[in-house]
Short mmCIF file of C-alpha atoms in Angstrom, two decimals:
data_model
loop_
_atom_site.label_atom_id
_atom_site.label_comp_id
_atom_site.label_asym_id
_atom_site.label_seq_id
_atom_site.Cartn_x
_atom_site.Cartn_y
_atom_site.Cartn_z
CA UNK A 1 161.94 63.01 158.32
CA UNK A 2 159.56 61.10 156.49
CA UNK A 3 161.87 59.57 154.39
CA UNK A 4 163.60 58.58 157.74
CA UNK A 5 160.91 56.71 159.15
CA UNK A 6 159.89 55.09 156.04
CA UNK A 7 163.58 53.74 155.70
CA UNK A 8 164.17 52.68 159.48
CA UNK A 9 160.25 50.70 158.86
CA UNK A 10 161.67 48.91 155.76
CA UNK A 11 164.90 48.29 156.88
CA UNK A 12 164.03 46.75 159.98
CA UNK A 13 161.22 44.53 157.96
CA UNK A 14 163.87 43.82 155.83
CA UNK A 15 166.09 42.01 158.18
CA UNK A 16 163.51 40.47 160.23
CA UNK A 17 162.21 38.96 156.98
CA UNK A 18 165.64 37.52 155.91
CA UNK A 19 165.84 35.91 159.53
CA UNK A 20 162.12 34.53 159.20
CA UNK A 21 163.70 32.49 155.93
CA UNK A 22 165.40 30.05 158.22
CA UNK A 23 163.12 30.13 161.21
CA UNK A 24 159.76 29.15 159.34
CA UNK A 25 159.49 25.47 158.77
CA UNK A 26 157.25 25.53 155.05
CA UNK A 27 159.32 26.05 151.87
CA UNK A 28 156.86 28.40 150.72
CA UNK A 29 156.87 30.48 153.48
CA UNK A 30 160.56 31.02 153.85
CA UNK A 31 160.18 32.06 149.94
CA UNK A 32 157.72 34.54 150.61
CA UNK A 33 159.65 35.51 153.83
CA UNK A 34 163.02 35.94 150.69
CA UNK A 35 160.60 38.07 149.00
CA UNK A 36 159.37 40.33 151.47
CA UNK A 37 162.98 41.15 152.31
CA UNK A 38 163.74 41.88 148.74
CA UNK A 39 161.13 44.10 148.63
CA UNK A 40 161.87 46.16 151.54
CA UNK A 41 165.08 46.28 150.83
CA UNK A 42 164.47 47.44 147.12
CA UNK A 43 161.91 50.04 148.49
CA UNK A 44 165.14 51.92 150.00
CA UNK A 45 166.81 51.91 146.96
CA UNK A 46 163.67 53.42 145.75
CA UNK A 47 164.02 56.40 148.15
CA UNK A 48 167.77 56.82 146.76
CA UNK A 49 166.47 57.66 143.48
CA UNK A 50 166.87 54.61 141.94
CA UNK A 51 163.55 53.83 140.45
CA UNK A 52 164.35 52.12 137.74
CA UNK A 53 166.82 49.77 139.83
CA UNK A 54 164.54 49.46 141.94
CA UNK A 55 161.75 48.21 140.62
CA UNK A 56 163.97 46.05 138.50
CA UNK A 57 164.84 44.39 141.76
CA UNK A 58 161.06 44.11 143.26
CA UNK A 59 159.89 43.04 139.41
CA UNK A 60 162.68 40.14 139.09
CA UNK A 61 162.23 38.57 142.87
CA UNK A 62 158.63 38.42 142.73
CA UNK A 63 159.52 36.33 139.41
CA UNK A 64 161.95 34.05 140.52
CA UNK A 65 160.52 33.82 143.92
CA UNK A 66 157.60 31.88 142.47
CA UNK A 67 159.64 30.07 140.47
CA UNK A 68 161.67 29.34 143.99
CA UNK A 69 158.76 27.88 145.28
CA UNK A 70 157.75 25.16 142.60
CA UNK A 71 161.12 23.97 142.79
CA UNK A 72 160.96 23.67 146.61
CA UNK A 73 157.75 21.69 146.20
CA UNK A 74 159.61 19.56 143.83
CA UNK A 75 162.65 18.95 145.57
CA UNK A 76 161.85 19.20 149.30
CA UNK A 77 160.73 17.45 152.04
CA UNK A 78 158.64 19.51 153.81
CA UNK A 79 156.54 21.39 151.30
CA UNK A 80 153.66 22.02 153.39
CA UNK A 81 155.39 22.89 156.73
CA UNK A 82 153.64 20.23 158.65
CA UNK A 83 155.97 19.03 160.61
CA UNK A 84 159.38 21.22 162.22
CA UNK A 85 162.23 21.74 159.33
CA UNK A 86 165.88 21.65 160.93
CA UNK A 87 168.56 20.81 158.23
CA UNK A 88 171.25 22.63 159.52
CA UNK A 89 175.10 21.31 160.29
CA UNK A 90 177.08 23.61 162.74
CA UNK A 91 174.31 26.08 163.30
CA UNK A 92 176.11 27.22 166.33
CA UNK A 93 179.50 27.89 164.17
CA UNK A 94 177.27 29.44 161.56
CA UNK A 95 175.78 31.46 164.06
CA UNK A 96 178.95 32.99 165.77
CA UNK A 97 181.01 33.32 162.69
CA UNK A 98 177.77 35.47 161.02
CA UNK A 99 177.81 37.44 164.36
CA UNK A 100 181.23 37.99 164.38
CA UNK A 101 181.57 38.98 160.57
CA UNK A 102 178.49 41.71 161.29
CA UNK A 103 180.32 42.84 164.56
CA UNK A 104 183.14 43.76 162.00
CA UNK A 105 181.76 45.43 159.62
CA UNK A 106 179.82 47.27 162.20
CA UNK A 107 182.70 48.70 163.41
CA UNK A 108 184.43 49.38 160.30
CA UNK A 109 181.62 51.48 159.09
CA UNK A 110 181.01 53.72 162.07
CA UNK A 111 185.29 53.69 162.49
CA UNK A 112 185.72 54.83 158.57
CA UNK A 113 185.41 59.02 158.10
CA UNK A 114 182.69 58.54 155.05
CA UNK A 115 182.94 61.72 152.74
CA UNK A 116 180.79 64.31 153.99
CA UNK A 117 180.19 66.32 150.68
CA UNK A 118 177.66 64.56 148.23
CA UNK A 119 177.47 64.92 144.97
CA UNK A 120 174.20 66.44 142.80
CA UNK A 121 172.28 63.67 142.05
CA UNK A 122 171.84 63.52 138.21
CA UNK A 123 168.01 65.15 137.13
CA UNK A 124 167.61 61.35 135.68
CA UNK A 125 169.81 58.60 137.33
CA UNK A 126 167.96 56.26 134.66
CA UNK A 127 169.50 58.47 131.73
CA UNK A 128 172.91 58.34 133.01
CA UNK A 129 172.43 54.48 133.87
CA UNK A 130 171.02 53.94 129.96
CA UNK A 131 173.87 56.20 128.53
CA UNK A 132 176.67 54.26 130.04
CA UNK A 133 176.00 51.22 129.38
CA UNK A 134 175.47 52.19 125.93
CA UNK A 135 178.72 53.85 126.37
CA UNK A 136 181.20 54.00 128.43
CA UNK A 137 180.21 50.57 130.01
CA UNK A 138 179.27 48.73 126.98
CA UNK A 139 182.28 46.44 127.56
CA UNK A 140 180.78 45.26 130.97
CA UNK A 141 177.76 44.24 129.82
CA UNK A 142 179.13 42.32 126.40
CA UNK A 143 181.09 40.22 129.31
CA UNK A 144 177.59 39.52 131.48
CA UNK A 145 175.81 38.56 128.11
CA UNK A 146 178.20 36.50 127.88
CA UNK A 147 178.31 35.01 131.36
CA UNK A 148 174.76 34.68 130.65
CA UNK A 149 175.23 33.02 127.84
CA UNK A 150 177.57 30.26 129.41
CA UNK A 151 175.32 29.78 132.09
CA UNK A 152 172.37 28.77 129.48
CA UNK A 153 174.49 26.18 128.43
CA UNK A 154 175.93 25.29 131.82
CA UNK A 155 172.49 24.89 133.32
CA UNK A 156 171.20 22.89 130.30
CA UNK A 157 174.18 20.32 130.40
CA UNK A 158 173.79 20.05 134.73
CA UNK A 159 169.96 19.25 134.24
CA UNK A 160 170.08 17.14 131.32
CA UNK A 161 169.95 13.79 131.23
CA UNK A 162 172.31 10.35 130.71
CA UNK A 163 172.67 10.76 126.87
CA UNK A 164 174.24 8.54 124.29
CA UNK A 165 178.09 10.24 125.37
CA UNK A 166 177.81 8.95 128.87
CA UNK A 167 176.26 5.35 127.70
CA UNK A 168 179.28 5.17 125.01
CA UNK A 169 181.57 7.44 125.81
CA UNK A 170 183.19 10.48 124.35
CA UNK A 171 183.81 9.43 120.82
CA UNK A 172 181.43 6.46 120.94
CA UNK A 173 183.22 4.01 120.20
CA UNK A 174 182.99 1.60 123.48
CA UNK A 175 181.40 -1.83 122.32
CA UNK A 176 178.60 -2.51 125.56
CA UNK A 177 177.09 0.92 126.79
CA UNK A 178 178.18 1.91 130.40
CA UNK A 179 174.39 1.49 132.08
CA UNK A 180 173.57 0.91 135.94
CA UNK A 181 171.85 -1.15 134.73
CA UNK A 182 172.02 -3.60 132.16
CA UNK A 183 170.16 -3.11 129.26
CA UNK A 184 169.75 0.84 129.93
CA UNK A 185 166.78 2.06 132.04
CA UNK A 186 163.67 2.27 130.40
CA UNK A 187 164.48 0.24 127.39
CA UNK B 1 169.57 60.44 156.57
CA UNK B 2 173.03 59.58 155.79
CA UNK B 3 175.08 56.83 154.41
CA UNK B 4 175.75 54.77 157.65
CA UNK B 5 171.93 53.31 158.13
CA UNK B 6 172.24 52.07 154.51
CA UNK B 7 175.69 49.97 155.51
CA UNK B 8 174.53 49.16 158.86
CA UNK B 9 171.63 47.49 156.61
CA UNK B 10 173.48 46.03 154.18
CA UNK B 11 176.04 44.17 156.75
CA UNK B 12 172.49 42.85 158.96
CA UNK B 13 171.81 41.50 155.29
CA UNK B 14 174.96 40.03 154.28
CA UNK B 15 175.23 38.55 158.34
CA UNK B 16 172.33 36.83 157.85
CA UNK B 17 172.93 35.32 154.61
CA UNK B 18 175.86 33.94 155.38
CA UNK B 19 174.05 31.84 158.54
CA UNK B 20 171.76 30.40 155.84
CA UNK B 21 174.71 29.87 153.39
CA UNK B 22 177.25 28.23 156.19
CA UNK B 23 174.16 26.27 158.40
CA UNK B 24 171.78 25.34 155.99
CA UNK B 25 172.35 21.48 154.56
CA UNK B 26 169.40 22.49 151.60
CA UNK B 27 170.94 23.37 148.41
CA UNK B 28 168.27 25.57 147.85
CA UNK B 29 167.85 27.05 151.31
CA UNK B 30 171.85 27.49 150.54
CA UNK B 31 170.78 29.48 147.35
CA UNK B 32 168.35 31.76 149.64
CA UNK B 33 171.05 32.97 151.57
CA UNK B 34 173.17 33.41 148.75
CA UNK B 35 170.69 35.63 147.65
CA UNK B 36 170.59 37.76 150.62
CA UNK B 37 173.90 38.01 150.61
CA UNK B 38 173.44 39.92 147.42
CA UNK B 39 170.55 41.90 148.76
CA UNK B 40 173.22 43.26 151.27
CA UNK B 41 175.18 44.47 148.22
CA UNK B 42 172.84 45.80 146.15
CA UNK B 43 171.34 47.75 148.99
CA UNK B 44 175.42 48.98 149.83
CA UNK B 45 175.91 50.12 146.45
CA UNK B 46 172.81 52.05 145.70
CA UNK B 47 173.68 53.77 148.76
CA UNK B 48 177.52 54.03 147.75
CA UNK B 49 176.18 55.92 144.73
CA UNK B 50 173.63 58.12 146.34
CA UNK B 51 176.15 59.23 148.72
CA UNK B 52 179.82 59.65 147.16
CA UNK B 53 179.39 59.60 143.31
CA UNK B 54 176.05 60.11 141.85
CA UNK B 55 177.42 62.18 139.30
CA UNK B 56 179.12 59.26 138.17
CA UNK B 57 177.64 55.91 136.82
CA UNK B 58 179.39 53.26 138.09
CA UNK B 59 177.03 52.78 141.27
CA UNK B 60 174.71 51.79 138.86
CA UNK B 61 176.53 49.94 136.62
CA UNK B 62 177.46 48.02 139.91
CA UNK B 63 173.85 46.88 140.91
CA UNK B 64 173.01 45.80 137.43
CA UNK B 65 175.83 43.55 137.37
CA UNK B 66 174.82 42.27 141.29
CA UNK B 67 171.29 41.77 139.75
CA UNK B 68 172.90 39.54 136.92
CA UNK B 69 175.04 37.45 139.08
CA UNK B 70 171.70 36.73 141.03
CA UNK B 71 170.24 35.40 138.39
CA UNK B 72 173.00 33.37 137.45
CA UNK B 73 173.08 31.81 140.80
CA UNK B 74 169.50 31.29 140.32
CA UNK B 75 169.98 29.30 137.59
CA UNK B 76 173.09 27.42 138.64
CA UNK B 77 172.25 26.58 142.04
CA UNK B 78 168.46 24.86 140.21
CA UNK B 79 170.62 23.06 137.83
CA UNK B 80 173.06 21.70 140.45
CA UNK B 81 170.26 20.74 142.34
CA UNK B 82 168.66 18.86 139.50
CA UNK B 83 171.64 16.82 139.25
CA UNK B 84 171.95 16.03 142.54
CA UNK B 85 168.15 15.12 142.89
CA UNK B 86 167.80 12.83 139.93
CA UNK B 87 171.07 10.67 140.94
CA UNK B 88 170.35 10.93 145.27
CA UNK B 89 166.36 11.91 145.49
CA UNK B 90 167.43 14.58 148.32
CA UNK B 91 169.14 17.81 147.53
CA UNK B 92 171.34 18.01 150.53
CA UNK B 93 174.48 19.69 150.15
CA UNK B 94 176.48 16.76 151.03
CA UNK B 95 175.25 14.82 148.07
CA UNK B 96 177.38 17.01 145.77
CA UNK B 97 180.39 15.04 146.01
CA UNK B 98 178.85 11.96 144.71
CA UNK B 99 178.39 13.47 141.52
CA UNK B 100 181.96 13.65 140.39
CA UNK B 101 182.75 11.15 137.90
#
């Protein structure tokens, strides 16, 4: 009963807070308004017995969330929320489409017959998480180190500046460096 | 409690990321509801587990992965919108396709 209420209270929160991310008009604010809804939403993983996962989840938002919000000072226009913030193209397309796609799957999960027998949760989920990826999963997380691997270097070459390959080309051998402007900026 | 709150949750999460991810001209205010999109799984396949195969660990397995690709989004979607901010000044969504070639 308890865990009832506490789940409907999150839950609820949870959306409300992931609406509130593209009603507010400051940057920060709709980044808080992310991480509230992360939170809430990792609380009811907490009451599924997934502590660890869960607090892996509330741990890793709170970080990136602030690191969401000095980029958003950086980048955007309205850091401080003083004035309204309305970048949106076909919000009313958006909107039905979003509708539509939660009407959906609505009705497909109150239509679906869900298993009624559960399984006995494990004494330690954590155990059996830490076992199989040791394990019987070690193969799927070799292939996200290396995903996260190739986004290091993906993310480095993105961000990086014009360097001496874009000036001269691939095997440097062009005669005048290709520079908007003559010269090379900064030189 | 049973496993139809947790869904009904998890689609209200994934709805509303996708308005932010189809409406929102911001590449990172695309990014935010990218990540609730994600949310919405996560929260679907803790509950999966919990529900039909907690004596198995793939559930699990699943949400680590989830929390992985959100990260790599993270990291993506800032470096795209580096890019797009050194060469335009704005980070509008639009201004991707000047960046080819």
């Amino acid at each position: 009963m308890v865990q009832a209420v506490v789940f409907a209270i999150c839950a609820a929160a949870s959306v409300a807070a992931g609406i509130a991310v593209f009603r507010v008009d400051s940057m920060a604010r709709a980044t808080l308004a992310l991480l509230a809804s992360f939170v809430l939403a990792a609380i009811t993983l907490l009451l599924l017995d997934l502590s660890y996962l869960g607090v892996l989840v509330i741990l890793m938002m709170t970080m990136e969330m602030m690191i969401m919000i000095v980029f958003m000072v950086m980048y955007m226009m309205n850091p401080a929320g003083l004035m309204p913030m309305t970048m949106v193209h076909n919000n009313r397309g958006a909107l039905a489409i979003s509708i539509g796609v939660f009407a959906v799957l609505a009705a497909g999960i109150f239509i679906v017959p869900w298993p009624d027998t559960r399984p006995g949760t494990p004494a330690d989920p954590t155990l059996q998480l830490a076992e199989a990826i040791m394990g019987s999963k070690m193969l799927v997380m070799m292939v996200v180190g290396m995903v996260l691997f190739a986004t290091m270097v993906a993310t480095t070459v993105l961000s990086t500046d014009r360097g001496r390959y874009d000036r001269y080309g691939d095997d440097l051998r062009r005669s005048r460096p290709d520079d908007p402007i003559r010269g090379g900026a900064g030189r | 409690m049973s496993l139809e709150p947790y869904l009904l949750l998890a689609a209200a999460l994934l709805a509303v990321g996708l308005y932010g991810a189809l409406s929102q001209q911001s590449v990172v205010m695309l990014m935010m509801g990218l990540e609730l999109m994600l949310n919405g799984v996560i929260v679907a396949t803790g509950a999966f587990w919990f529900y039909v195969s907690a004596d198995r660990p793939d559930g699990q397995v699943l949400v680590l992965v989830v929390v992985t690709a959100m990260a790599v989004e993270m990291a993506v979607g800032f470096a795209v919108t580096t890019a797009i901010f050194r060469s335009r000044d704005v980070d509008m969504v639009d201004s991707a396709t000047d960046l080819k070639d």
